[in-house]
PDB file of C-alpha atoms in Angstrom:
ATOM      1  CA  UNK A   1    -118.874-172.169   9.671  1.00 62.00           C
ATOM      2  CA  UNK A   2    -122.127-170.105   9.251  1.00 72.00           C
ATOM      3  CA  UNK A   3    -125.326-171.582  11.333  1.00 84.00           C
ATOM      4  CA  UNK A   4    -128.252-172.952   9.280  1.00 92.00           C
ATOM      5  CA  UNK A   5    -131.233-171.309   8.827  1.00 95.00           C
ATOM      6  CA  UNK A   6    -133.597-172.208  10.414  1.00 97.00           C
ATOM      7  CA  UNK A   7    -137.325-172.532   9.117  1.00 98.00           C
ATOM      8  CA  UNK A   8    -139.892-172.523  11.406  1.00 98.00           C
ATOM      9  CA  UNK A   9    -143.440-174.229  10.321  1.00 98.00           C
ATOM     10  CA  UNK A  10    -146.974-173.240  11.215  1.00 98.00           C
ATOM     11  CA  UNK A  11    -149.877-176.112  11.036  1.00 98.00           C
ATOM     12  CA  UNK A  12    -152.926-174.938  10.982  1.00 95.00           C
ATOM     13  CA  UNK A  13    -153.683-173.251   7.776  1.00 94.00           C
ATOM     14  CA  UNK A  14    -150.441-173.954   6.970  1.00 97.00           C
ATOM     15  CA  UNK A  15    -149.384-177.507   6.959  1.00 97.00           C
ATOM     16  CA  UNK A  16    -153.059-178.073   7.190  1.00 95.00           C
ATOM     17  CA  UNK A  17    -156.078-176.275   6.190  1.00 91.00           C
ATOM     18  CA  UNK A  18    -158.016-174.837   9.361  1.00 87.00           C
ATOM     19  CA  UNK A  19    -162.007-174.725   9.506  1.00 81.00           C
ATOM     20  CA  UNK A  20    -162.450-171.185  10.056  1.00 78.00           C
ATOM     21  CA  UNK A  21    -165.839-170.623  12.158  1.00 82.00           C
ATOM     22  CA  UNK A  22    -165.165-173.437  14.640  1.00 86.00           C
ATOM     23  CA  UNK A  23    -166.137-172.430  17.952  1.00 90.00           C
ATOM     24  CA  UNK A  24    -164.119-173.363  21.064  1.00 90.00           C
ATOM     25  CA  UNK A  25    -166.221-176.379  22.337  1.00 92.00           C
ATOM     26  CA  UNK A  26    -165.206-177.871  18.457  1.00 92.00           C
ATOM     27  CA  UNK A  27    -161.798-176.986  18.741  1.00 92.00           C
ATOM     28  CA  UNK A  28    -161.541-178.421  22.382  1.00 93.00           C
ATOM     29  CA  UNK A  29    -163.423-181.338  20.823  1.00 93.00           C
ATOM     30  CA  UNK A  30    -160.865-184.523  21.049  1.00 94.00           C
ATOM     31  CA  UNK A  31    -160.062-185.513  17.238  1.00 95.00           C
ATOM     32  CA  UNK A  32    -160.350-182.037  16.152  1.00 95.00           C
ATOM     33  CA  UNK A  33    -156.623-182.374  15.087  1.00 96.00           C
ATOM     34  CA  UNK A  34    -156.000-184.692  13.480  1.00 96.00           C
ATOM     35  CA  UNK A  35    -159.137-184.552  11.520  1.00 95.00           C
ATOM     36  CA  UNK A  36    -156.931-181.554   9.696  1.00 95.00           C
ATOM     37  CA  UNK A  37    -156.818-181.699   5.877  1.00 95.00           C
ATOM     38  CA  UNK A  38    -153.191-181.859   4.577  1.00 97.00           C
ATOM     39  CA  UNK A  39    -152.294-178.856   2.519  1.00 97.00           C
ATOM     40  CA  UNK A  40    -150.105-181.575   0.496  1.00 97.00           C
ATOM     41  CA  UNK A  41    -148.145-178.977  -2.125  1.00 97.00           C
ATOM     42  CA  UNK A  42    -147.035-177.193   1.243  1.00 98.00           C
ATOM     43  CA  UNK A  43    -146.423-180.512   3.162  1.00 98.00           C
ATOM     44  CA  UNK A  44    -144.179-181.853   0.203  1.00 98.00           C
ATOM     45  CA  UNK A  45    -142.374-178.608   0.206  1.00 98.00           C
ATOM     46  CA  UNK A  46    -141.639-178.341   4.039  1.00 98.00           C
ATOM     47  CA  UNK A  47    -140.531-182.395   3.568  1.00 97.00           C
ATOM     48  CA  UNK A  48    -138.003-181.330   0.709  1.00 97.00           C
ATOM     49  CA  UNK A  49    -136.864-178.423   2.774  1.00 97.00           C
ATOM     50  CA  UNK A  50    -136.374-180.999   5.985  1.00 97.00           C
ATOM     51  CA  UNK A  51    -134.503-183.579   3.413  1.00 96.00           C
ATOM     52  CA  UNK A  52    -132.087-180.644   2.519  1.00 96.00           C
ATOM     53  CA  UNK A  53    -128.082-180.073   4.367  1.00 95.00           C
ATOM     54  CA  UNK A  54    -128.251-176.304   4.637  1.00 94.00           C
ATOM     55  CA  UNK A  55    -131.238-175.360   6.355  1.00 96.00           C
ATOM     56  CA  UNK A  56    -133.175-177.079   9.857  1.00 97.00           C
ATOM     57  CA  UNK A  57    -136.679-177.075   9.830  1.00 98.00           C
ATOM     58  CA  UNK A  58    -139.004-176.721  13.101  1.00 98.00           C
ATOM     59  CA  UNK A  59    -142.751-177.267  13.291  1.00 98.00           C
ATOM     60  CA  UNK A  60    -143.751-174.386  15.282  1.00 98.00           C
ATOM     61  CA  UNK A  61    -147.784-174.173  16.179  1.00 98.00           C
ATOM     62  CA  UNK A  62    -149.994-173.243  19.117  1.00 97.00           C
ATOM     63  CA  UNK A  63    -152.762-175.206  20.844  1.00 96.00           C
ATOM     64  CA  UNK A  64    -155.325-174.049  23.272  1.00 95.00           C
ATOM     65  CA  UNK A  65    -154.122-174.332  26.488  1.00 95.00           C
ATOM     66  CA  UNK A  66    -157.383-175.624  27.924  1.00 95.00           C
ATOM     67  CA  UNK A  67    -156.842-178.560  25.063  1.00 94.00           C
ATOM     68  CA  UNK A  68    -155.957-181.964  27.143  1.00 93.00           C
ATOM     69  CA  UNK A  69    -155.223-183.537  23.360  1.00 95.00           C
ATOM     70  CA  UNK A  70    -154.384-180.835  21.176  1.00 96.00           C
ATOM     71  CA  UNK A  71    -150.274-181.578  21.308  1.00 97.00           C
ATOM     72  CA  UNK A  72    -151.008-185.375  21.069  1.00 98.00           C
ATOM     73  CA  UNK A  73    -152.866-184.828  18.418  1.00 98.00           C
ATOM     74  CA  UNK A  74    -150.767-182.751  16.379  1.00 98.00           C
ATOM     75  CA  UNK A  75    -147.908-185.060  16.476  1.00 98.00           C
ATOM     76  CA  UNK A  76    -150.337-187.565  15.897  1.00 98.00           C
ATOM     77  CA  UNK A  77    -151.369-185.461  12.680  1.00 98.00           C
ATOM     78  CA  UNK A  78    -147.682-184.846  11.406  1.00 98.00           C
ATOM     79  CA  UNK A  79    -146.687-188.480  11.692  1.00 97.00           C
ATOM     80  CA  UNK A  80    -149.776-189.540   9.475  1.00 96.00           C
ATOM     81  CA  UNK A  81    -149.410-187.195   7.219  1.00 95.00           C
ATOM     82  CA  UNK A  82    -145.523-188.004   7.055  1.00 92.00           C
ATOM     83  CA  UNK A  83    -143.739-184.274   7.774  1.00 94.00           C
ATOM     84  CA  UNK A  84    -139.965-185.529   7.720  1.00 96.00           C
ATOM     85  CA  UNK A  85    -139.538-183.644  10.901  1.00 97.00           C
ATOM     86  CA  UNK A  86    -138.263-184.977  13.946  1.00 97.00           C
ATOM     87  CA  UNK A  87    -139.972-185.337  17.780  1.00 97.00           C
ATOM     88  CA  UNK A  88    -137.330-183.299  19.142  1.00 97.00           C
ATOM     89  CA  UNK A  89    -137.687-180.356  16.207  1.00 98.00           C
ATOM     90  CA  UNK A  90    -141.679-180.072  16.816  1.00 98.00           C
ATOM     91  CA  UNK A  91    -142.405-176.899  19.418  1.00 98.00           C
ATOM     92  CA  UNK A  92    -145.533-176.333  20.852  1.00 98.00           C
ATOM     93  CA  UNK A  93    -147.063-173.124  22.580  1.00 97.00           C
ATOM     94  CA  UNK A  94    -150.452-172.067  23.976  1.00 97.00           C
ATOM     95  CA  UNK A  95    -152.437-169.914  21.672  1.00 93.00           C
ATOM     96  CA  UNK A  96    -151.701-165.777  22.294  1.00 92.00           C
ATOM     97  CA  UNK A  97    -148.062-166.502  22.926  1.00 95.00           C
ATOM     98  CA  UNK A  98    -146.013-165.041  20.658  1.00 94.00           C
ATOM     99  CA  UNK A  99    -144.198-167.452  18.819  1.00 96.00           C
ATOM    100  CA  UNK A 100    -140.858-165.649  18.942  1.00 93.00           C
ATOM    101  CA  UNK A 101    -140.822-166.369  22.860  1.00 94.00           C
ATOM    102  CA  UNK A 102    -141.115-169.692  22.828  1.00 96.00           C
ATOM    103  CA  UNK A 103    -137.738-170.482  20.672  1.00 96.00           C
ATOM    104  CA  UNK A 104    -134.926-171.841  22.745  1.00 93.00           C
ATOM    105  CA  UNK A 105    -131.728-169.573  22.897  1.00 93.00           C
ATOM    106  CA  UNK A 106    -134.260-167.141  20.979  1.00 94.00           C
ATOM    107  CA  UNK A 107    -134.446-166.279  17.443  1.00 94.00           C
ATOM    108  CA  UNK A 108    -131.113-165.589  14.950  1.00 94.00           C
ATOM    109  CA  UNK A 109    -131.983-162.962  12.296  1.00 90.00           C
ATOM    110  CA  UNK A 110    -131.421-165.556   9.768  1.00 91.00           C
ATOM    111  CA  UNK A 111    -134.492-167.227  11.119  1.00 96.00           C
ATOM    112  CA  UNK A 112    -137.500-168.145   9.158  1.00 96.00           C
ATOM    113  CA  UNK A 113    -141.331-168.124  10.313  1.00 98.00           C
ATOM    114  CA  UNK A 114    -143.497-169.911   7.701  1.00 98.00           C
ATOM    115  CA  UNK A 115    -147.242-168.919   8.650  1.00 97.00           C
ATOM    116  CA  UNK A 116    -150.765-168.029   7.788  1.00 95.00           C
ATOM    117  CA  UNK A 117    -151.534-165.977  10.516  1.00 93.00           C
ATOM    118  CA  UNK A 118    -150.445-162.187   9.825  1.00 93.00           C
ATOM    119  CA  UNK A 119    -150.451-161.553  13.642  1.00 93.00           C
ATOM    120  CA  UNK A 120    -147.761-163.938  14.261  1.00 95.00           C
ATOM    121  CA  UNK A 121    -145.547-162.934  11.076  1.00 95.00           C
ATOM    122  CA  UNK A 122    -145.219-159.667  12.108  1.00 94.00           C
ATOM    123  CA  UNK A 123    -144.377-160.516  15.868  1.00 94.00           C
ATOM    124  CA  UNK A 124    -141.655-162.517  13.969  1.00 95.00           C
ATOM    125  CA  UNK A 125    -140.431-159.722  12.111  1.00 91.00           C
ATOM    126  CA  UNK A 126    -140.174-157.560  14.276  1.00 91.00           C
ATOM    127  CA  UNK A 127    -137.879-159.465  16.422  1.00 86.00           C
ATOM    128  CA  UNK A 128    -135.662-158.569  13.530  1.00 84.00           C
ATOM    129  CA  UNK A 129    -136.066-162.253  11.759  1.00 92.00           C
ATOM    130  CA  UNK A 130    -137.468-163.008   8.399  1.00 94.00           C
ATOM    131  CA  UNK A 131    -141.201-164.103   7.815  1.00 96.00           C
ATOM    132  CA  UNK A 132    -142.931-166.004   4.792  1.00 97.00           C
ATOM    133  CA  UNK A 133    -146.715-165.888   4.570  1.00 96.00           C
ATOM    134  CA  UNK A 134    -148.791-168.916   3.246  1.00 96.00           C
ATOM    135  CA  UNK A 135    -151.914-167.907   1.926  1.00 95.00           C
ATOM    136  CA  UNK A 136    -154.593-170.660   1.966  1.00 92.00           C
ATOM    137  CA  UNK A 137    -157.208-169.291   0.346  1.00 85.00           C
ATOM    138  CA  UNK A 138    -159.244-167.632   3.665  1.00 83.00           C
ATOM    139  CA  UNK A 139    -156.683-165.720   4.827  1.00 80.00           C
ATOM    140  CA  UNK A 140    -155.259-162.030   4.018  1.00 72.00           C
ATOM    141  CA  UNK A 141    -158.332-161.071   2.853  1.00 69.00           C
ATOM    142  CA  UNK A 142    -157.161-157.551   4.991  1.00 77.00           C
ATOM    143  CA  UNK A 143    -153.898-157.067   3.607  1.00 81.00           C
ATOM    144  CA  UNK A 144    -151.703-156.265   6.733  1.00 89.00           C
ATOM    145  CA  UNK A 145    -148.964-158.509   5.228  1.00 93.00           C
ATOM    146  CA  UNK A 146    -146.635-156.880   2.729  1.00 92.00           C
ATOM    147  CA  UNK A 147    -143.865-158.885   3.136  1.00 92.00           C
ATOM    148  CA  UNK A 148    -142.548-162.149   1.541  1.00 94.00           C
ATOM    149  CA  UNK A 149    -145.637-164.930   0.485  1.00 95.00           C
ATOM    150  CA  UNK A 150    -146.423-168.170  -1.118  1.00 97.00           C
ATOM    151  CA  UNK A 151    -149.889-169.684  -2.179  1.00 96.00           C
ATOM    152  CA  UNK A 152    -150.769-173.389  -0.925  1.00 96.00           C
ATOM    153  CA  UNK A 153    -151.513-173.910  -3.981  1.00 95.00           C
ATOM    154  CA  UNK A 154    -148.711-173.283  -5.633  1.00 97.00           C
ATOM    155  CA  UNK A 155    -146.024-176.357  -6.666  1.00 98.00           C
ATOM    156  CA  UNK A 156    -143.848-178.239  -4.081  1.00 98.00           C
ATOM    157  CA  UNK A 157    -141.075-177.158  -5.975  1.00 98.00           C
ATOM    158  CA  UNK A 158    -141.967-173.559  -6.731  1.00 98.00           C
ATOM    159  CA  UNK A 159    -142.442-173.573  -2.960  1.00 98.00           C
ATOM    160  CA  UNK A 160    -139.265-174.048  -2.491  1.00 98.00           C
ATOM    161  CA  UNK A 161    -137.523-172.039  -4.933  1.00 97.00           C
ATOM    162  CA  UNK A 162    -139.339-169.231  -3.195  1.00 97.00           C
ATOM    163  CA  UNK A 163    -138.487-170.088  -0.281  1.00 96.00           C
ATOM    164  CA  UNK A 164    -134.773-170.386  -0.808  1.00 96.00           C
ATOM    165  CA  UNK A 165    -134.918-166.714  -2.421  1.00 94.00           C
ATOM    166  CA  UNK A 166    -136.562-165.071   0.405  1.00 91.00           C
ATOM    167  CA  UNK A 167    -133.493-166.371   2.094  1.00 89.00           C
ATOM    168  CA  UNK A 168    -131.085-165.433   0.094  1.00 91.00           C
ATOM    169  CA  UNK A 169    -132.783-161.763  -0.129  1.00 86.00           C
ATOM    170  CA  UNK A 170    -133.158-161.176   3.398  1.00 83.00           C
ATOM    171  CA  UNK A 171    -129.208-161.938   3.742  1.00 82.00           C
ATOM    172  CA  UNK A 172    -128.972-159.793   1.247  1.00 83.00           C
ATOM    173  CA  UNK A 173    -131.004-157.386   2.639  1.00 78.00           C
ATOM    174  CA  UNK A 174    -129.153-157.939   6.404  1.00 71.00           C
ATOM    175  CA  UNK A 175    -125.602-157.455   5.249  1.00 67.00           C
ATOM    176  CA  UNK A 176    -126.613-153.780   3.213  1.00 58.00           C
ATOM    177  CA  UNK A 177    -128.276-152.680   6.229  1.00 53.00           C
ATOM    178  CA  UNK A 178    -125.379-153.897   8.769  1.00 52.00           C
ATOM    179  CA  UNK A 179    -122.902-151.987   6.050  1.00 51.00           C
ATOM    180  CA  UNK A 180    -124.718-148.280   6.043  1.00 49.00           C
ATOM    181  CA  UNK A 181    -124.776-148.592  10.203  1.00 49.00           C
TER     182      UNK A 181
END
């Protein structure tokens, strides 16, 4: 039997919108996190992924390390805002880690990183797993990402659906390449 994918979710600008221009003594500031605006089309989407029998979803963000509250907070955030995702399925590193370190066992090609940030996408990638950008409405505005994207604003639904092609595309995409090695 084939392993699930597994989908891997960014917060901040993701799951949430993120107040760019905050300085460090804001972001260190405690109820800085779960003050977070829910980016609800994307937050509906990652719950009807998380409701689904062929795929496991992860919340996957960073927090400053010099944050006492930043964790707390976030879980905090995720249960208020209701993301169907369990305790045990939330992973949390310190900012400037690469999120592709942090996984357990490591990443599976058929892995998927759901995030904002174009730095951590392609870290993902090039691990040789599979990458979805959300844009969010301040982000990409330098075009570094070429690969697979949604819009926040876009549908729950059409979420999704775009999700579950980039999936089936990158298999795709995996078994040519393993068949012209």
């Amino acid at each position: 039997m084939p392993e699930k994918t597994r989908i891997f979710v960014d917060m901040d600008g993701t799951l949430c919108g993120w107040r760019s221009g905050a300085d460090m003594n804001e972001l260190l500031r405690p109820g800085f996190f779960t003050e977070m605006e829910c980016q609800t089309n994307v937050a509906e989407a990652v719950n009807l992924l998380a409701g689904a029998d062929d795929v496991d979803v992860y919340i996957l963000s960073a927090v400053p390390a010099e944050s006492k509250t930043a964790t707390d907070e976030k879980n905090a955030w995720l249960d208020e805002n209701l993301i169907m995702v369990p305790v045990e399925r939330r992973i949390f590193c310190h900012w400037g880690t690469p999120k592709s370190a942090v996984i357990e066992g490591g990443i599976r090609s058929t892995d998927i990183l759901l995030d904002d940030y174009s730095r951590n996408l392609h870290e993902w990638a090039n691990s040789e797993a599979h990458a979805v950008k959300v844009y969010n409405g301040i982000n990409g505005s330098h075009g570094s990402w070429h690969g697979d994207a949604v819009v926040s604003t876009m549908s729950p639904m059409d979420i999704v659906r775009y999700i579950r092609q980039s999936i089936v595309r990158y298999a795709a995409s995996q078994t040519i390449g393993a068949n012209h090695m």
